[in-house]
Amino acid sequence: HFRITNEGRDSIALPQYFKNNGYYVIGGGKTYQPGKPPDYDGLKSWSEPPLPLTKNLTRCHHVHPRSKRILDVCPEMLARRDFMDERTADHSENAIRRAVASSQPFFVVAGFYRPHLRWHVPQSYYDLYNNNKISVAQNSRFKPHGMPDIAWTSEGCHTLTTLEYGTHQIEMNQPLSLNIAAELRKGYYACVSFIDHLVGRLLTVVNSF
């Protein structure tokens, strides 16, 4: 991480910049990669200890019955607080209200985890989408025209698992079936809608002052 290199040890991170300039800085969720830097950069970046990312609240609780792999497309009907991003939104909302009540300028960071894999969000956000109405690329074997080479990569994602279609290897030049592609897009879209709702909650709080 950037704090252990000679070039980065004295770098000024974004929240640190605000803190150094008189702001009260509060963070929660995936503000940094967990453990990199240690303790989410501690009091270098924050005016108070940030809400840490709780990894078990980002994981699906179901595995595929044959492959035994954890599902990547994972709608679940759990209590709201059982999703990490809901806790991040609650924490950020409280932080905004506390900060507004003070006389100090503030900077609040809401580190939402989704739409990072796995696509584990409440069932209601999956219900917004119907696979039959999700468009998918008809020819995904080749790199799209104009896409930079660095973007044509699986980034370490070697398999994806859905309840209906099982576990499939991900290879850049081997397209998935249209049904599987639609199911994966549905998971991604559900996550985006979930986060859109949470961001809207925070904007509503901001606009209330």
mmCIF file of the C-alpha atoms, coordinates in Angstrom:
data_MODEL
# 
_entry.id   MODEL 
# 
loop_
_atom_site.group_PDB 
_atom_site.id 
_atom_site.type_symbol 
_atom_site.label_atom_id 
_atom_site.label_alt_id 
_atom_site.label_comp_id 
_atom_site.label_asym_id 
_atom_site.label_entity_id 
_atom_site.label_seq_id 
_atom_site.pdbx_PDB_ins_code 
_atom_site.Cartn_x 
_atom_site.Cartn_y 
_atom_site.Cartn_z 
_atom_site.occupancy 
_atom_site.B_iso_or_equiv 
_atom_site.pdbx_formal_charge 
_atom_site.auth_seq_id 
_atom_site.auth_comp_id 
_atom_site.auth_asym_id 
_atom_site.auth_atom_id 
_atom_site.pdbx_PDB_model_num 
ATOM 1   C CA . HIS A 1 1   ? 0.000   0.000   0.000   1.00 0.00 ? 1   HIS A CA 1 
ATOM 2   C CA . PHE A 1 2   ? 1.037   3.588   -0.499  1.00 0.00 ? 2   PHE A CA 1 
ATOM 3   C CA . ARG A 1 3   ? 2.285   4.174   3.063   1.00 0.00 ? 3   ARG A CA 1 
ATOM 4   C CA . ILE A 1 4   ? 5.049   1.539   2.867   1.00 0.00 ? 4   ILE A CA 1 
ATOM 5   C CA . THR A 1 5   ? 6.841   2.871   -0.203  1.00 0.00 ? 5   THR A CA 1 
ATOM 6   C CA . ASN A 1 6   ? 9.464   5.571   -0.089  1.00 0.00 ? 6   ASN A CA 1 
ATOM 7   C CA . GLU A 1 7   ? 7.431   7.569   -2.573  1.00 0.00 ? 7   GLU A CA 1 
ATOM 8   C CA . GLY A 1 8   ? 4.145   7.228   -0.703  1.00 0.00 ? 8   GLY A CA 1 
ATOM 9   C CA . ARG A 1 9   ? 5.042   7.300   2.968   1.00 0.00 ? 9   ARG A CA 1 
ATOM 10  C CA . ASP A 1 10  ? 4.594   11.059  3.196   1.00 0.00 ? 10  ASP A CA 1 
ATOM 11  C CA . SER A 1 11  ? 1.869   11.345  0.564   1.00 0.00 ? 11  SER A CA 1 
ATOM 12  C CA . ILE A 1 12  ? -1.235  13.295  1.513   1.00 0.00 ? 12  ILE A CA 1 
ATOM 13  C CA . ALA A 1 13  ? -4.383  11.205  1.133   1.00 0.00 ? 13  ALA A CA 1 
ATOM 14  C CA . LEU A 1 14  ? -7.656  12.964  0.267   1.00 0.00 ? 14  LEU A CA 1 
ATOM 15  C CA . PRO A 1 15  ? -9.255  12.799  3.738   1.00 0.00 ? 15  PRO A CA 1 
ATOM 16  C CA . GLN A 1 16  ? -5.907  13.699  5.283   1.00 0.00 ? 16  GLN A CA 1 
ATOM 17  C CA . TYR A 1 17  ? -5.767  16.823  3.117   1.00 0.00 ? 17  TYR A CA 1 
ATOM 18  C CA . PHE A 1 18  ? -9.099  18.011  4.475   1.00 0.00 ? 18  PHE A CA 1 
ATOM 19  C CA . LYS A 1 19  ? -8.116  17.178  8.048   1.00 0.00 ? 19  LYS A CA 1 
ATOM 20  C CA . ASN A 1 20  ? -4.846  19.085  7.676   1.00 0.00 ? 20  ASN A CA 1 
ATOM 21  C CA . ASN A 1 21  ? -6.837  22.104  6.556   1.00 0.00 ? 21  ASN A CA 1 
ATOM 22  C CA . GLY A 1 22  ? -9.148  22.334  9.550   1.00 0.00 ? 22  GLY A CA 1 
ATOM 23  C CA . TYR A 1 23  ? -11.980 20.024  8.554   1.00 0.00 ? 23  TYR A CA 1 
ATOM 24  C CA . TYR A 1 24  ? -13.531 17.442  10.833  1.00 0.00 ? 24  TYR A CA 1 
ATOM 25  C CA . VAL A 1 25  ? -13.171 14.241  8.815   1.00 0.00 ? 25  VAL A CA 1 
ATOM 26  C CA . ILE A 1 26  ? -15.340 11.141  9.355   1.00 0.00 ? 26  ILE A CA 1 
ATOM 27  C CA . GLY A 1 27  ? -15.285 7.919   7.321   1.00 0.00 ? 27  GLY A CA 1 
ATOM 28  C CA . GLY A 1 28  ? -16.968 4.557   7.164   1.00 0.00 ? 28  GLY A CA 1 
ATOM 29  C CA . GLY A 1 29  ? -16.981 1.397   5.052   1.00 0.00 ? 29  GLY A CA 1 
ATOM 30  C CA . LYS A 1 30  ? -14.441 0.770   2.327   1.00 0.00 ? 30  LYS A CA 1 
ATOM 31  C CA . THR A 1 31  ? -12.602 4.061   2.566   1.00 0.00 ? 31  THR A CA 1 
ATOM 32  C CA . TYR A 1 32  ? -9.320  2.249   1.878   1.00 0.00 ? 32  TYR A CA 1 
ATOM 33  C CA . GLN A 1 33  ? -8.559  -1.351  0.993   1.00 0.00 ? 33  GLN A CA 1 
ATOM 34  C CA . PRO A 1 34  ? -8.902  -3.113  4.389   1.00 0.00 ? 34  PRO A CA 1 
ATOM 35  C CA . GLY A 1 35  ? -5.494  -3.346  6.027   1.00 0.00 ? 35  GLY A CA 1 
ATOM 36  C CA . LYS A 1 36  ? -3.848  -1.186  3.372   1.00 0.00 ? 36  LYS A CA 1 
ATOM 37  C CA . PRO A 1 37  ? -2.868  1.059   5.041   1.00 0.00 ? 37  PRO A CA 1 
ATOM 38  C CA . PRO A 1 38  ? -3.295  -0.404  8.547   1.00 0.00 ? 38  PRO A CA 1 
ATOM 39  C CA . ASP A 1 39  ? -6.320  0.800   10.540  1.00 0.00 ? 39  ASP A CA 1 
ATOM 40  C CA . TYR A 1 40  ? -7.634  2.649   7.467   1.00 0.00 ? 40  TYR A CA 1 
ATOM 41  C CA . ASP A 1 41  ? -4.769  5.134   7.923   1.00 0.00 ? 41  ASP A CA 1 
ATOM 42  C CA . GLY A 1 42  ? -5.787  5.863   11.518  1.00 0.00 ? 42  GLY A CA 1 
ATOM 43  C CA . LEU A 1 43  ? -5.729  9.441   12.722  1.00 0.00 ? 43  LEU A CA 1 
ATOM 44  C CA . LYS A 1 44  ? -3.566  10.527  9.818   1.00 0.00 ? 44  LYS A CA 1 
ATOM 45  C CA . SER A 1 45  ? -6.693  10.575  7.696   1.00 0.00 ? 45  SER A CA 1 
ATOM 46  C CA . TRP A 1 46  ? -9.522  10.782  10.217  1.00 0.00 ? 46  TRP A CA 1 
ATOM 47  C CA . SER A 1 47  ? -10.598 12.972  13.099  1.00 0.00 ? 47  SER A CA 1 
ATOM 48  C CA . GLU A 1 48  ? -12.120 9.923   14.817  1.00 0.00 ? 48  GLU A CA 1 
ATOM 49  C CA . PRO A 1 49  ? -11.731 6.178   14.193  1.00 0.00 ? 49  PRO A CA 1 
ATOM 50  C CA . PRO A 1 50  ? -13.625 5.249   11.016  1.00 0.00 ? 50  PRO A CA 1 
ATOM 51  C CA . LEU A 1 51  ? -16.314 2.590   10.801  1.00 0.00 ? 51  LEU A CA 1 
ATOM 52  C CA . PRO A 1 52  ? -14.391 -0.470  9.553   1.00 0.00 ? 52  PRO A CA 1 
ATOM 53  C CA . LEU A 1 53  ? -15.522 -2.643  6.683   1.00 0.00 ? 53  LEU A CA 1 
ATOM 54  C CA . THR A 1 54  ? -16.924 -5.876  8.148   1.00 0.00 ? 54  THR A CA 1 
ATOM 55  C CA . LYS A 1 55  ? -16.159 -8.492  5.502   1.00 0.00 ? 55  LYS A CA 1 
ATOM 56  C CA . ASN A 1 56  ? -18.684 -11.091 6.663   1.00 0.00 ? 56  ASN A CA 1 
ATOM 57  C CA . LEU A 1 57  ? -21.430 -8.521  5.990   1.00 0.00 ? 57  LEU A CA 1 
ATOM 58  C CA . THR A 1 58  ? -20.370 -8.359  2.335   1.00 0.00 ? 58  THR A CA 1 
ATOM 59  C CA . ARG A 1 59  ? -20.470 -12.121 1.720   1.00 0.00 ? 59  ARG A CA 1 
ATOM 60  C CA . CYS A 1 60  ? -23.257 -14.277 0.395   1.00 0.00 ? 60  CYS A CA 1 
ATOM 61  C CA . HIS A 1 61  ? -24.479 -16.982 2.791   1.00 0.00 ? 61  HIS A CA 1 
ATOM 62  C CA . HIS A 1 62  ? -25.316 -19.532 0.096   1.00 0.00 ? 62  HIS A CA 1 
ATOM 63  C CA . VAL A 1 63  ? -23.251 -21.965 -1.952  1.00 0.00 ? 63  VAL A CA 1 
ATOM 64  C CA . HIS A 1 64  ? -24.101 -23.817 -5.139  1.00 0.00 ? 64  HIS A CA 1 
ATOM 65  C CA . PRO A 1 65  ? -25.232 -27.358 -4.288  1.00 0.00 ? 65  PRO A CA 1 
ATOM 66  C CA . ARG A 1 66  ? -22.912 -29.000 -6.845  1.00 0.00 ? 66  ARG A CA 1 
ATOM 67  C CA . SER A 1 67  ? -19.784 -26.851 -7.064  1.00 0.00 ? 67  SER A CA 1 
ATOM 68  C CA . LYS A 1 68  ? -19.932 -25.759 -3.381  1.00 0.00 ? 68  LYS A CA 1 
ATOM 69  C CA . ARG A 1 69  ? -18.802 -22.321 -4.507  1.00 0.00 ? 69  ARG A CA 1 
ATOM 70  C CA . ILE A 1 70  ? -20.262 -19.247 -2.822  1.00 0.00 ? 70  ILE A CA 1 
ATOM 71  C CA . LEU A 1 71  ? -22.822 -17.578 -5.076  1.00 0.00 ? 71  LEU A CA 1 
ATOM 72  C CA . ASP A 1 72  ? -21.741 -14.401 -6.845  1.00 0.00 ? 72  ASP A CA 1 
ATOM 73  C CA . VAL A 1 73  ? -25.303 -13.514 -7.859  1.00 0.00 ? 73  VAL A CA 1 
ATOM 74  C CA . CYS A 1 74  ? -26.881 -13.510 -4.417  1.00 0.00 ? 74  CYS A CA 1 
ATOM 75  C CA . PRO A 1 75  ? -30.186 -11.868 -3.532  1.00 0.00 ? 75  PRO A CA 1 
ATOM 76  C CA . GLU A 1 76  ? -31.011 -12.322 0.141   1.00 0.00 ? 76  GLU A CA 1 
ATOM 77  C CA . MET A 1 77  ? -33.867 -11.457 2.454   1.00 0.00 ? 77  MET A CA 1 
ATOM 78  C CA . LEU A 1 78  ? -31.993 -10.339 5.556   1.00 0.00 ? 78  LEU A CA 1 
ATOM 79  C CA . ALA A 1 79  ? -32.414 -7.575  8.088   1.00 0.00 ? 79  ALA A CA 1 
ATOM 80  C CA . ARG A 1 80  ? -31.278 -4.217  6.745   1.00 0.00 ? 80  ARG A CA 1 
ATOM 81  C CA . ARG A 1 81  ? -28.356 -4.056  9.171   1.00 0.00 ? 81  ARG A CA 1 
ATOM 82  C CA . ASP A 1 82  ? -27.021 -7.355  7.838   1.00 0.00 ? 82  ASP A CA 1 
ATOM 83  C CA . PHE A 1 83  ? -25.707 -5.574  4.732   1.00 0.00 ? 83  PHE A CA 1 
ATOM 84  C CA . MET A 1 84  ? -22.466 -3.645  5.212   1.00 0.00 ? 84  MET A CA 1 
ATOM 85  C CA . ASP A 1 85  ? -23.457 -0.808  2.912   1.00 0.00 ? 85  ASP A CA 1 
ATOM 86  C CA . GLU A 1 86  ? -26.592 -0.185  4.982   1.00 0.00 ? 86  GLU A CA 1 
ATOM 87  C CA . ARG A 1 87  ? -24.375 0.220   8.049   1.00 0.00 ? 87  ARG A CA 1 
ATOM 88  C CA . THR A 1 88  ? -22.118 2.570   6.119   1.00 0.00 ? 88  THR A CA 1 
ATOM 89  C CA . ALA A 1 89  ? -25.136 4.660   5.112   1.00 0.00 ? 89  ALA A CA 1 
ATOM 90  C CA . ASP A 1 90  ? -26.417 4.762   8.712   1.00 0.00 ? 90  ASP A CA 1 
ATOM 91  C CA . HIS A 1 91  ? -22.989 5.759   9.982   1.00 0.00 ? 91  HIS A CA 1 
ATOM 92  C CA . SER A 1 92  ? -22.586 8.440   7.302   1.00 0.00 ? 92  SER A CA 1 
ATOM 93  C CA . GLU A 1 93  ? -26.043 9.856   7.937   1.00 0.00 ? 93  GLU A CA 1 
ATOM 94  C CA . ASN A 1 94  ? -25.290 10.150  11.628  1.00 0.00 ? 94  ASN A CA 1 
ATOM 95  C CA . ALA A 1 95  ? -21.890 11.678  10.830  1.00 0.00 ? 95  ALA A CA 1 
ATOM 96  C CA . ILE A 1 96  ? -23.471 14.336  8.618   1.00 0.00 ? 96  ILE A CA 1 
ATOM 97  C CA . ARG A 1 97  ? -26.011 15.262  11.269  1.00 0.00 ? 97  ARG A CA 1 
ATOM 98  C CA . ARG A 1 98  ? -23.317 15.508  13.962  1.00 0.00 ? 98  ARG A CA 1 
ATOM 99  C CA . ALA A 1 99  ? -21.036 17.494  11.703  1.00 0.00 ? 99  ALA A CA 1 
ATOM 100 C CA . VAL A 1 100 ? -23.720 19.981  10.716  1.00 0.00 ? 100 VAL A CA 1 
ATOM 101 C CA . ALA A 1 101 ? -24.497 20.568  14.389  1.00 0.00 ? 101 ALA A CA 1 
ATOM 102 C CA . SER A 1 102 ? -20.886 21.558  15.028  1.00 0.00 ? 102 SER A CA 1 
ATOM 103 C CA . SER A 1 103 ? -19.291 24.817  14.001  1.00 0.00 ? 103 SER A CA 1 
ATOM 104 C CA . GLN A 1 104 ? -16.433 23.134  12.135  1.00 0.00 ? 104 GLN A CA 1 
ATOM 105 C CA . PRO A 1 105 ? -16.297 22.485  8.388   1.00 0.00 ? 105 PRO A CA 1 
ATOM 106 C CA . PHE A 1 106 ? -16.517 18.771  7.687   1.00 0.00 ? 106 PHE A CA 1 
ATOM 107 C CA . PHE A 1 107 ? -15.733 16.057  5.161   1.00 0.00 ? 107 PHE A CA 1 
ATOM 108 C CA . VAL A 1 108 ? -17.686 12.779  5.371   1.00 0.00 ? 108 VAL A CA 1 
ATOM 109 C CA . VAL A 1 109 ? -16.602 9.717   3.380   1.00 0.00 ? 109 VAL A CA 1 
ATOM 110 C CA . ALA A 1 110 ? -19.174 6.966   2.713   1.00 0.00 ? 110 ALA A CA 1 
ATOM 111 C CA . GLY A 1 111 ? -17.127 4.019   1.437   1.00 0.00 ? 111 GLY A CA 1 
ATOM 112 C CA . PHE A 1 112 ? -19.814 1.896   -0.218  1.00 0.00 ? 112 PHE A CA 1 
ATOM 113 C CA . TYR A 1 113 ? -18.634 -1.596  -1.148  1.00 0.00 ? 113 TYR A CA 1 
ATOM 114 C CA . ARG A 1 114 ? -21.048 -2.494  -3.941  1.00 0.00 ? 114 ARG A CA 1 
ATOM 115 C CA . PRO A 1 115 ? -21.126 -3.097  -6.865  1.00 0.00 ? 115 PRO A CA 1 
ATOM 116 C CA . HIS A 1 116 ? -17.957 -5.007  -5.988  1.00 0.00 ? 116 HIS A CA 1 
ATOM 117 C CA . LEU A 1 117 ? -18.374 -8.778  -6.271  1.00 0.00 ? 117 LEU A CA 1 
ATOM 118 C CA . ARG A 1 118 ? -20.132 -10.645 -4.792  1.00 0.00 ? 118 ARG A CA 1 
ATOM 119 C CA . TRP A 1 119 ? -23.456 -9.143  -5.848  1.00 0.00 ? 119 TRP A CA 1 
ATOM 120 C CA . HIS A 1 120 ? -25.029 -9.708  -2.459  1.00 0.00 ? 120 HIS A CA 1 
ATOM 121 C CA . VAL A 1 121 ? -27.836 -7.205  -1.890  1.00 0.00 ? 121 VAL A CA 1 
ATOM 122 C CA . PRO A 1 122 ? -31.457 -7.322  -0.700  1.00 0.00 ? 122 PRO A CA 1 
ATOM 123 C CA . GLN A 1 123 ? -33.872 -9.374  -2.806  1.00 0.00 ? 123 GLN A CA 1 
ATOM 124 C CA . SER A 1 124 ? -36.014 -6.305  -3.502  1.00 0.00 ? 124 SER A CA 1 
ATOM 125 C CA . TYR A 1 125 ? -33.301 -4.815  -5.733  1.00 0.00 ? 125 TYR A CA 1 
ATOM 126 C CA . TYR A 1 126 ? -33.114 -7.988  -7.814  1.00 0.00 ? 126 TYR A CA 1 
ATOM 127 C CA . ASP A 1 127 ? -36.883 -7.840  -8.147  1.00 0.00 ? 127 ASP A CA 1 
ATOM 128 C CA . LEU A 1 128 ? -36.495 -4.583  -10.092 1.00 0.00 ? 128 LEU A CA 1 
ATOM 129 C CA . TYR A 1 129 ? -35.060 -6.471  -13.050 1.00 0.00 ? 129 TYR A CA 1 
ATOM 130 C CA . ASN A 1 130 ? -36.359 -9.196  -15.325 1.00 0.00 ? 130 ASN A CA 1 
ATOM 131 C CA . ASN A 1 131 ? -33.764 -11.283 -17.174 1.00 0.00 ? 131 ASN A CA 1 
ATOM 132 C CA . ASN A 1 132 ? -35.867 -11.283 -20.327 1.00 0.00 ? 132 ASN A CA 1 
ATOM 133 C CA . LYS A 1 133 ? -35.562 -7.502  -20.565 1.00 0.00 ? 133 LYS A CA 1 
ATOM 134 C CA . ILE A 1 134 ? -31.817 -7.239  -19.921 1.00 0.00 ? 134 ILE A CA 1 
ATOM 135 C CA . SER A 1 135 ? -29.807 -6.654  -23.069 1.00 0.00 ? 135 SER A CA 1 
ATOM 136 C CA . VAL A 1 136 ? -26.443 -8.403  -23.422 1.00 0.00 ? 136 VAL A CA 1 
ATOM 137 C CA . ALA A 1 137 ? -23.596 -8.237  -25.902 1.00 0.00 ? 137 ALA A CA 1 
ATOM 138 C CA . GLN A 1 138 ? -24.315 -10.548 -28.844 1.00 0.00 ? 138 GLN A CA 1 
ATOM 139 C CA . ASN A 1 139 ? -20.614 -11.083 -29.595 1.00 0.00 ? 139 ASN A CA 1 
ATOM 140 C CA . SER A 1 140 ? -18.325 -10.841 -26.594 1.00 0.00 ? 140 SER A CA 1 
ATOM 141 C CA . ARG A 1 141 ? -15.463 -12.965 -27.894 1.00 0.00 ? 141 ARG A CA 1 
ATOM 142 C CA . PHE A 1 142 ? -13.325 -10.036 -29.003 1.00 0.00 ? 142 PHE A CA 1 
ATOM 143 C CA . LYS A 1 143 ? -12.218 -6.831  -27.359 1.00 0.00 ? 143 LYS A CA 1 
ATOM 144 C CA . PRO A 1 144 ? -14.637 -3.982  -28.180 1.00 0.00 ? 144 PRO A CA 1 
ATOM 145 C CA . HIS A 1 145 ? -13.374 -1.455  -30.684 1.00 0.00 ? 145 HIS A CA 1 
ATOM 146 C CA . GLY A 1 146 ? -11.435 1.317   -28.979 1.00 0.00 ? 146 GLY A CA 1 
ATOM 147 C CA . MET A 1 147 ? -11.123 -0.416  -25.597 1.00 0.00 ? 147 MET A CA 1 
ATOM 148 C CA . PRO A 1 148 ? -7.614  -0.017  -24.154 1.00 0.00 ? 148 PRO A CA 1 
ATOM 149 C CA . ASP A 1 149 ? -5.679  -3.247  -23.640 1.00 0.00 ? 149 ASP A CA 1 
ATOM 150 C CA . ILE A 1 150 ? -5.481  -2.721  -19.874 1.00 0.00 ? 150 ILE A CA 1 
ATOM 151 C CA . ALA A 1 151 ? -9.295  -2.867  -19.657 1.00 0.00 ? 151 ALA A CA 1 
ATOM 152 C CA . TRP A 1 152 ? -9.489  -6.261  -21.423 1.00 0.00 ? 152 TRP A CA 1 
ATOM 153 C CA . THR A 1 153 ? -8.728  -8.342  -18.352 1.00 0.00 ? 153 THR A CA 1 
ATOM 154 C CA . SER A 1 154 ? -10.541 -10.486 -15.803 1.00 0.00 ? 154 SER A CA 1 
ATOM 155 C CA . GLU A 1 155 ? -8.630  -8.856  -12.903 1.00 0.00 ? 155 GLU A CA 1 
ATOM 156 C CA . GLY A 1 156 ? -8.227  -12.137 -11.050 1.00 0.00 ? 156 GLY A CA 1 
ATOM 157 C CA . CYS A 1 157 ? -11.888 -13.151 -11.381 1.00 0.00 ? 157 CYS A CA 1 
ATOM 158 C CA . HIS A 1 158 ? -11.524 -16.728 -12.641 1.00 0.00 ? 158 HIS A CA 1 
ATOM 159 C CA . THR A 1 159 ? -15.005 -18.119 -11.939 1.00 0.00 ? 159 THR A CA 1 
ATOM 160 C CA . LEU A 1 160 ? -18.518 -16.808 -11.400 1.00 0.00 ? 160 LEU A CA 1 
ATOM 161 C CA . THR A 1 161 ? -21.301 -18.780 -9.722  1.00 0.00 ? 161 THR A CA 1 
ATOM 162 C CA . THR A 1 162 ? -25.065 -18.427 -9.954  1.00 0.00 ? 162 THR A CA 1 
ATOM 163 C CA . LEU A 1 163 ? -27.693 -20.653 -8.386  1.00 0.00 ? 163 LEU A CA 1 
ATOM 164 C CA . GLU A 1 164 ? -29.386 -21.406 -11.712 1.00 0.00 ? 164 GLU A CA 1 
ATOM 165 C CA . TYR A 1 165 ? -26.338 -21.892 -13.950 1.00 0.00 ? 165 TYR A CA 1 
ATOM 166 C CA . GLY A 1 166 ? -23.651 -23.118 -11.555 1.00 0.00 ? 166 GLY A CA 1 
ATOM 167 C CA . THR A 1 167 ? -19.957 -22.225 -11.652 1.00 0.00 ? 167 THR A CA 1 
ATOM 168 C CA . HIS A 1 168 ? -18.330 -21.092 -14.891 1.00 0.00 ? 168 HIS A CA 1 
ATOM 169 C CA . GLN A 1 169 ? -14.753 -20.332 -15.800 1.00 0.00 ? 169 GLN A CA 1 
ATOM 170 C CA . ILE A 1 170 ? -14.152 -16.750 -16.935 1.00 0.00 ? 170 ILE A CA 1 
ATOM 171 C CA . GLU A 1 171 ? -11.840 -16.498 -19.927 1.00 0.00 ? 171 GLU A CA 1 
ATOM 172 C CA . MET A 1 172 ? -11.490 -13.292 -21.882 1.00 0.00 ? 172 MET A CA 1 
ATOM 173 C CA . ASN A 1 173 ? -11.915 -14.843 -25.329 1.00 0.00 ? 173 ASN A CA 1 
ATOM 174 C CA . GLN A 1 174 ? -14.574 -17.408 -24.386 1.00 0.00 ? 174 GLN A CA 1 
ATOM 175 C CA . PRO A 1 175 ? -17.968 -15.704 -24.178 1.00 0.00 ? 175 PRO A CA 1 
ATOM 176 C CA . LEU A 1 176 ? -20.598 -16.791 -21.691 1.00 0.00 ? 176 LEU A CA 1 
ATOM 177 C CA . SER A 1 177 ? -24.038 -17.871 -22.850 1.00 0.00 ? 177 SER A CA 1 
ATOM 178 C CA . LEU A 1 178 ? -26.574 -15.072 -23.227 1.00 0.00 ? 178 LEU A CA 1 
ATOM 179 C CA . ASN A 1 179 ? -28.642 -16.437 -20.320 1.00 0.00 ? 179 ASN A CA 1 
ATOM 180 C CA . ILE A 1 180 ? -25.664 -16.445 -17.967 1.00 0.00 ? 180 ILE A CA 1 
ATOM 181 C CA . ALA A 1 181 ? -24.593 -12.988 -19.129 1.00 0.00 ? 181 ALA A CA 1 
ATOM 182 C CA . ALA A 1 182 ? -28.096 -11.664 -18.425 1.00 0.00 ? 182 ALA A CA 1 
ATOM 183 C CA . GLU A 1 183 ? -28.080 -13.220 -14.943 1.00 0.00 ? 183 GLU A CA 1 
ATOM 184 C CA . LEU A 1 184 ? -24.718 -11.600 -14.156 1.00 0.00 ? 184 LEU A CA 1 
ATOM 185 C CA . ARG A 1 185 ? -25.886 -8.229  -15.423 1.00 0.00 ? 185 ARG A CA 1 
ATOM 186 C CA . LYS A 1 186 ? -28.979 -8.539  -13.272 1.00 0.00 ? 186 LYS A CA 1 
ATOM 187 C CA . GLY A 1 187 ? -26.761 -8.954  -10.219 1.00 0.00 ? 187 GLY A CA 1 
ATOM 188 C CA . TYR A 1 188 ? -24.684 -5.933  -11.160 1.00 0.00 ? 188 TYR A CA 1 
ATOM 189 C CA . TYR A 1 189 ? -27.745 -3.808  -11.894 1.00 0.00 ? 189 TYR A CA 1 
ATOM 190 C CA . ALA A 1 190 ? -29.294 -4.807  -8.554  1.00 0.00 ? 190 ALA A CA 1 
ATOM 191 C CA . CYS A 1 191 ? -26.157 -3.639  -6.745  1.00 0.00 ? 191 CYS A CA 1 
ATOM 192 C CA . VAL A 1 192 ? -26.095 -0.328  -8.597  1.00 0.00 ? 192 VAL A CA 1 
ATOM 193 C CA . SER A 1 193 ? -29.748 0.294   -7.697  1.00 0.00 ? 193 SER A CA 1 
ATOM 194 C CA . PHE A 1 194 ? -29.045 -0.588  -4.064  1.00 0.00 ? 194 PHE A CA 1 
ATOM 195 C CA . ILE A 1 195 ? -26.201 1.917   -3.859  1.00 0.00 ? 195 ILE A CA 1 
ATOM 196 C CA . ASP A 1 196 ? -28.216 4.512   -5.773  1.00 0.00 ? 196 ASP A CA 1 
ATOM 197 C CA . HIS A 1 197 ? -30.864 4.244   -3.054  1.00 0.00 ? 197 HIS A CA 1 
ATOM 198 C CA . LEU A 1 198 ? -28.293 4.651   -0.263  1.00 0.00 ? 198 LEU A CA 1 
ATOM 199 C CA . VAL A 1 199 ? -26.638 7.631   -1.936  1.00 0.00 ? 199 VAL A CA 1 
ATOM 200 C CA . GLY A 1 200 ? -30.091 9.148   -2.309  1.00 0.00 ? 200 GLY A CA 1 
ATOM 201 C CA . ARG A 1 201 ? -30.647 8.724   1.426   1.00 0.00 ? 201 ARG A CA 1 
ATOM 202 C CA . LEU A 1 202 ? -27.486 10.687  2.170   1.00 0.00 ? 202 LEU A CA 1 
ATOM 203 C CA . LEU A 1 203 ? -28.307 13.415  -0.362  1.00 0.00 ? 203 LEU A CA 1 
ATOM 204 C CA . THR A 1 204 ? -31.731 13.777  1.246   1.00 0.00 ? 204 THR A CA 1 
ATOM 205 C CA . VAL A 1 205 ? -30.038 14.362  4.601   1.00 0.00 ? 205 VAL A CA 1 
ATOM 206 C CA . VAL A 1 206 ? -27.632 16.901  3.110   1.00 0.00 ? 206 VAL A CA 1 
ATOM 207 C CA . ASN A 1 207 ? -30.468 18.744  1.351   1.00 0.00 ? 207 ASN A CA 1 
ATOM 208 C CA . SER A 1 208 ? -32.492 18.903  4.561   1.00 0.00 ? 208 SER A CA 1 
ATOM 209 C CA . PHE A 1 209 ? -30.134 21.495  6.051   1.00 0.00 ? 209 PHE A CA 1 
# 
